[in-house]
XYZ file of C-alpha atoms in Angstrom:
364
model
C -0.147 -0.084 0.061
C 0.981 3.592 -0.672
C 0.759 5.910 2.335
C 0.789 9.760 1.867
C 2.084 11.326 5.071
C 1.071 14.762 6.194
C 3.064 16.517 8.900
C 1.463 19.866 9.834
C 3.137 22.187 11.950
C 1.892 25.673 13.157
C 2.581 27.164 9.704
C 4.491 24.744 7.377
C 2.978 21.374 5.860
C 5.498 18.605 5.211
C 4.393 15.734 3.040
C 5.879 12.587 1.748
C 4.682 9.296 -0.085
C 5.917 6.001 1.260
C 5.357 2.790 -0.878
C 5.201 -0.414 0.789
C 7.942 -0.927 3.367
C 10.457 1.444 1.384
C 12.670 3.216 4.124
C 12.732 6.490 1.923
C 9.714 8.278 0.515
C 9.174 8.290 -3.285
C 7.967 11.868 -3.373
C 8.122 14.578 -0.788
C 8.026 18.227 -0.517
C 6.818 21.228 1.999
C 4.336 23.898 1.589
C 5.386 27.109 3.301
C 2.014 28.115 4.744
C -1.251 26.056 4.658
C -3.295 28.281 7.317
C -6.764 29.091 6.528
C -9.390 27.169 4.775
C -8.723 28.214 1.233
C -4.960 27.619 1.888
C -5.787 24.092 3.143
C -7.502 23.206 0.024
C -4.825 24.534 -2.128
C -2.301 22.660 -0.229
C -3.954 19.479 -0.528
C -4.359 19.936 -4.297
C -0.792 20.504 -4.631
C 0.295 17.601 -2.418
C -2.267 15.500 -4.536
C -0.755 16.986 -7.773
C 3.011 16.097 -6.558
C 2.390 12.618 -5.015
C -0.361 10.811 -6.790
C 0.350 10.833 -10.224
C 0.430 7.147 -11.456
C -1.147 5.845 -8.244
C -4.313 3.835 -8.631
C -7.405 5.228 -7.356
C -9.372 2.078 -6.333
C -10.019 1.452 -2.677
C -6.955 0.058 -0.723
C -4.447 1.378 -3.127
C -3.493 4.200 -0.900
C -4.287 6.095 2.132
C -3.625 9.438 3.972
C -1.698 9.473 7.375
C -1.500 12.623 9.381
C 0.779 13.210 12.263
C -1.095 15.176 14.980
C 0.945 16.699 17.835
C -1.495 16.481 20.683
C -4.591 14.413 21.136
C -4.957 14.552 24.897
C -6.680 12.085 26.719
C -9.297 11.444 24.213
C -7.059 9.715 21.573
C -5.231 6.793 22.980
C -4.679 5.212 19.609
C -4.645 5.987 16.015
C -8.066 7.259 14.718
C -9.958 7.395 11.248
C -10.561 10.523 9.967
C -14.504 11.296 10.394
C -16.543 14.438 11.149
C -16.897 13.251 14.685
C -12.996 12.890 14.947
C -12.800 16.623 13.928
C -15.349 17.597 16.400
C -13.615 15.722 19.293
C -10.317 17.615 18.283
C -11.977 20.940 18.432
C -12.710 20.250 22.226
C -8.961 19.984 22.592
C -8.089 23.420 21.275
C -7.802 24.958 24.716
C -5.017 22.509 25.583
C -3.076 23.129 22.245
C -3.890 26.371 20.791
C -0.779 27.064 18.606
C -1.064 23.799 16.472
C -4.858 22.427 16.604
C -6.675 25.215 14.888
C -4.703 25.189 11.748
C -4.609 21.143 11.851
C -8.405 21.049 12.299
C -8.745 23.060 9.283
C -6.525 20.944 7.152
C -8.572 17.732 8.270
C -11.982 19.363 7.397
C -10.457 20.134 3.969
C -8.955 16.814 3.688
C -12.611 14.958 4.832
C -14.354 17.358 2.480
C -12.135 16.951 -0.723
C -10.635 13.331 -0.243
C -13.300 11.144 1.564
C -12.851 8.387 -0.967
C -9.620 7.337 0.593
C -9.081 6.513 4.419
C -7.166 8.827 6.341
C -5.560 7.776 9.736
C -4.505 10.318 12.316
C -1.390 9.394 14.471
C -1.117 11.291 17.841
C 2.386 12.007 19.291
C 0.563 12.015 22.719
C -1.367 8.813 22.450
C 1.434 6.495 23.587
C 1.339 8.351 27.098
C -2.403 8.799 27.531
C -2.329 5.885 29.966
C 0.588 7.260 31.944
C 0.486 6.153 35.776
C -1.380 8.812 37.769
C 1.715 9.144 39.867
C 3.656 10.106 36.793
C 0.872 12.145 34.930
C -0.057 14.229 37.738
C 1.165 17.599 39.186
C 0.850 18.767 42.826
C -1.800 21.448 41.974
C -5.078 22.391 42.596
C -7.445 19.320 42.279
C -9.891 21.280 40.094
C -7.112 21.759 37.483
C -5.595 18.272 37.567
C -8.925 16.351 37.904
C -10.154 17.735 34.554
C -7.298 16.603 32.787
C -6.113 19.968 31.827
C -2.861 19.815 33.368
C -0.932 16.705 33.278
C 2.312 15.170 31.790
C 2.342 13.914 28.308
C 5.172 12.652 26.005
C 5.536 14.493 22.727
C 7.410 11.989 20.713
C 5.213 9.275 21.417
C 5.334 7.716 17.773
C 9.143 7.339 17.913
C 9.157 5.837 21.466
C 6.380 3.486 20.580
C 8.108 2.336 17.531
C 11.740 2.200 19.089
C 10.419 0.097 21.838
C 8.549 -2.306 19.547
C 11.887 -2.561 17.718
C 13.790 -3.361 21.088
C 11.143 -5.905 21.771
C 11.423 -7.644 18.530
C 15.086 -7.989 18.763
C 14.909 -9.414 22.330
C 12.363 -12.058 21.050
C 14.829 -12.975 18.004
C 17.495 -13.606 20.618
C 15.048 -15.703 22.598
C 16.008 -13.626 25.641
C 13.964 -14.299 28.767
C 12.572 -11.519 31.070
C 10.234 -8.542 30.918
C 11.700 -5.616 28.552
C 12.594 -2.774 30.861
C 13.397 -0.003 28.132
C 14.940 3.488 28.077
C 13.798 5.199 25.091
C 15.892 8.245 24.225
C 14.476 10.418 21.117
C 17.254 12.496 19.999
C 15.416 15.258 18.113
C 15.763 19.116 18.512
C 13.608 18.760 21.423
C 14.918 15.550 23.047
C 12.827 13.186 25.405
C 13.488 10.224 27.526
C 10.713 7.744 28.328
C 10.776 4.556 30.699
C 8.774 1.806 29.137
C 8.084 -1.563 30.870
C 7.307 -3.907 27.900
C 4.930 -1.559 25.923
C 3.634 0.665 28.821
C 5.158 3.829 29.679
C 5.653 4.654 33.215
C 8.064 7.745 32.951
C 8.495 10.804 30.762
C 10.490 13.731 30.825
C 8.275 16.098 29.059
C 5.415 17.881 30.974
C 2.062 19.390 30.214
C 4.187 21.008 27.118
C 7.331 19.858 25.430
C 9.245 22.788 27.260
C 9.482 20.646 30.471
C 12.321 17.896 30.785
C 15.421 18.104 28.883
C 16.974 21.275 27.230
C 16.451 21.466 23.653
C 18.099 23.373 20.658
C 16.308 26.402 21.554
C 14.039 25.241 24.492
C 14.804 25.696 28.103
C 13.873 22.363 29.407
C 13.052 21.875 33.185
C 12.748 25.415 34.845
C 11.759 26.759 38.469
C 8.397 28.444 37.811
C 9.654 31.269 40.156
C 12.014 32.305 37.409
C 8.788 33.075 35.102
C 7.341 35.285 37.922
C 10.760 36.893 38.252
C 10.864 37.860 34.642
C 7.442 39.392 34.696
C 7.841 41.331 37.938
C 11.664 42.423 37.461
C 12.007 42.557 33.863
C 8.335 43.852 33.057
C 8.095 40.940 30.319
C 4.820 39.884 29.063
C 3.787 36.448 28.109
C 4.835 36.750 24.485
C 8.469 37.929 25.517
C 8.602 35.408 28.049
C 7.438 32.517 25.754
C 9.885 33.548 23.018
C 12.736 33.444 25.500
C 11.769 30.124 26.760
C 11.016 28.507 23.261
C 13.410 30.400 20.866
C 16.335 31.681 22.833
C 17.266 29.125 25.354
C 18.466 25.567 25.629
C 21.681 24.515 23.692
C 21.451 28.144 22.089
C 21.735 29.980 25.463
C 24.269 27.705 26.805
C 26.685 27.740 23.760
C 25.894 31.345 22.561
C 25.478 30.315 19.084
C 22.919 28.260 17.101
C 23.831 24.693 17.118
C 22.081 21.216 16.449
C 21.746 18.599 19.258
C 23.977 16.417 16.774
C 26.580 19.150 16.195
C 27.047 19.723 19.891
C 27.092 15.986 20.935
C 29.504 14.937 18.222
C 31.779 17.850 18.402
C 34.765 18.338 20.912
C 34.817 22.229 20.417
C 35.490 24.232 23.332
C 32.623 26.554 22.686
C 30.083 23.986 23.200
C 31.763 22.328 26.223
C 29.134 23.824 28.612
C 26.273 22.628 26.390
C 27.730 19.275 26.392
C 28.185 19.005 30.037
C 24.657 20.019 30.692
C 23.016 17.788 28.046
C 24.960 14.757 29.036
C 24.265 15.280 32.809
C 20.388 15.981 32.355
C 20.168 12.879 29.992
C 22.072 10.756 32.805
C 19.602 12.080 35.439
C 16.568 11.506 33.235
C 17.970 7.902 32.734
C 18.516 7.234 36.217
C 14.765 8.323 36.835
C 13.616 6.209 34.370
C 15.616 2.986 35.744
C 14.073 3.813 39.270
C 10.646 3.870 37.653
C 10.995 0.661 36.143
C 12.739 -1.162 38.907
C 15.714 -2.147 36.380
C 16.906 -2.019 32.824
C 17.474 -4.268 29.977
C 17.501 -1.928 26.844
C 18.387 1.642 25.721
C 17.138 2.417 22.386
C 17.695 5.804 20.500
C 15.549 7.196 17.974
C 14.814 10.799 16.374
C 16.647 12.937 13.903
C 19.895 12.135 15.707
C 19.453 8.410 16.478
C 22.906 7.490 15.007
C 24.541 9.488 17.958
C 23.281 6.568 20.137
C 26.309 4.587 19.040
C 28.518 7.011 21.010
C 26.112 8.286 23.782
C 25.019 4.713 24.533
C 28.325 3.196 25.709
C 29.002 6.155 27.915
C 25.591 5.865 29.522
C 25.786 2.115 30.007
C 29.191 2.662 31.501
C 27.922 5.182 34.014
C 24.849 3.268 34.796
C 26.718 0.151 35.401
C 29.342 1.774 37.525
C 26.853 2.597 40.125
C 24.866 -0.667 40.140
C 25.760 -2.458 43.236
C 24.837 -5.798 41.778
C 24.706 -5.933 38.054
C 21.773 -8.084 37.033
C 22.558 -8.879 33.248
C 23.670 -7.075 29.990
C 22.049 -3.987 28.948
C 21.350 -4.095 25.230
C 21.720 -0.930 23.047
C 19.899 -0.198 19.792
C 19.724 2.562 17.447
C 16.172 2.756 15.679
C 17.018 4.764 12.613
C 13.545 5.176 10.815
C 12.440 8.731 9.864
C 9.378 10.025 11.503
C 7.570 10.110 8.161
C 8.020 6.345 7.888
C 7.089 5.759 11.479
C 3.758 7.519 10.747
C 3.220 5.554 7.678
C 3.819 2.247 9.602
C 1.388 3.673 12.382
C -1.369 4.287 9.830
C -0.908 0.989 8.027
C -1.085 -1.127 11.279
C -4.282 1.045 12.258
C -5.829 0.475 8.845
C -5.464 -3.173 9.132
C -7.239 -3.325 12.455
C -10.336 -1.278 11.038
C -13.401 -3.028 9.732
C -13.657 -3.025 5.953
C -16.544 -0.987 5.837
C -14.985 1.923 7.622
C -11.933 2.037 5.469
C -14.325 1.947 2.276
C -15.695 5.209 3.475
């Protein structure tokens, strides 16, 4: 089957066509601005024109797959695009106001103009919808937390889910015994660590937004909330200025004093990035320690994301530090690099979901 993957951001729309199990897309591109109903229709027409020439139109020949960054507690698994699905997403706009409004317009245009082919929605937060209450909750006013408005999620759930499945397959192929206890390290511009027992996440570094947790290329990571109050009171900064500082001027950019990618920083030995490397490696080690404690052990470390290949360097260092501090090592820790792209992961997620749907649903 051919899967046409859409990855909508707050402004840009990336697209790629995947055929069968091919790791690379046969066609791909980007639309710089798709916002607004008319722009959504025009964007989908351009995507179809570039990607669907020569693709059979009969049912089952191809499908859409759309990556959605936030699905809250409503979407704990992939969903088929329907009018009802869009209505459910609309109720989540207050929890994700920067991304969901434009995406909802795109989905409405997709449902109106291309209803003959199924469209699967793949949610980054779905893998973490069932986090244990002790991990998902904040020590805040119960009225806020009980309503589900403020709780932790993971924001690279598609990578984590696929990478952990990869680790389990490798364990099964070796006929290794025991319950997999997996540290899943997503090395993306906003990195994230998850602790997963078999296929159930029990710890995540991100919070109610991706800002919490590890520092990113331009995002601050874990921060004392008092700093935000101080910026408001002492610097007289408003919400927009504070948001710009936390999301676009902090993280590795703030530590290194210049723009750098996570891959460049961790792979380099330059003096200018020394502090950034120390902070990143230290925070990564702390996160791994928290994950091991949450799982009660460790059997695998798996790396995914844009810079998954760095796991070949970082993995042995982490394992060395972890083993050094284990009073009674209880077995070898397996290390893996899951190198699939996000588009390929979304396509696989959609194909799995399509196979699980009744035939009458996929036929529209």
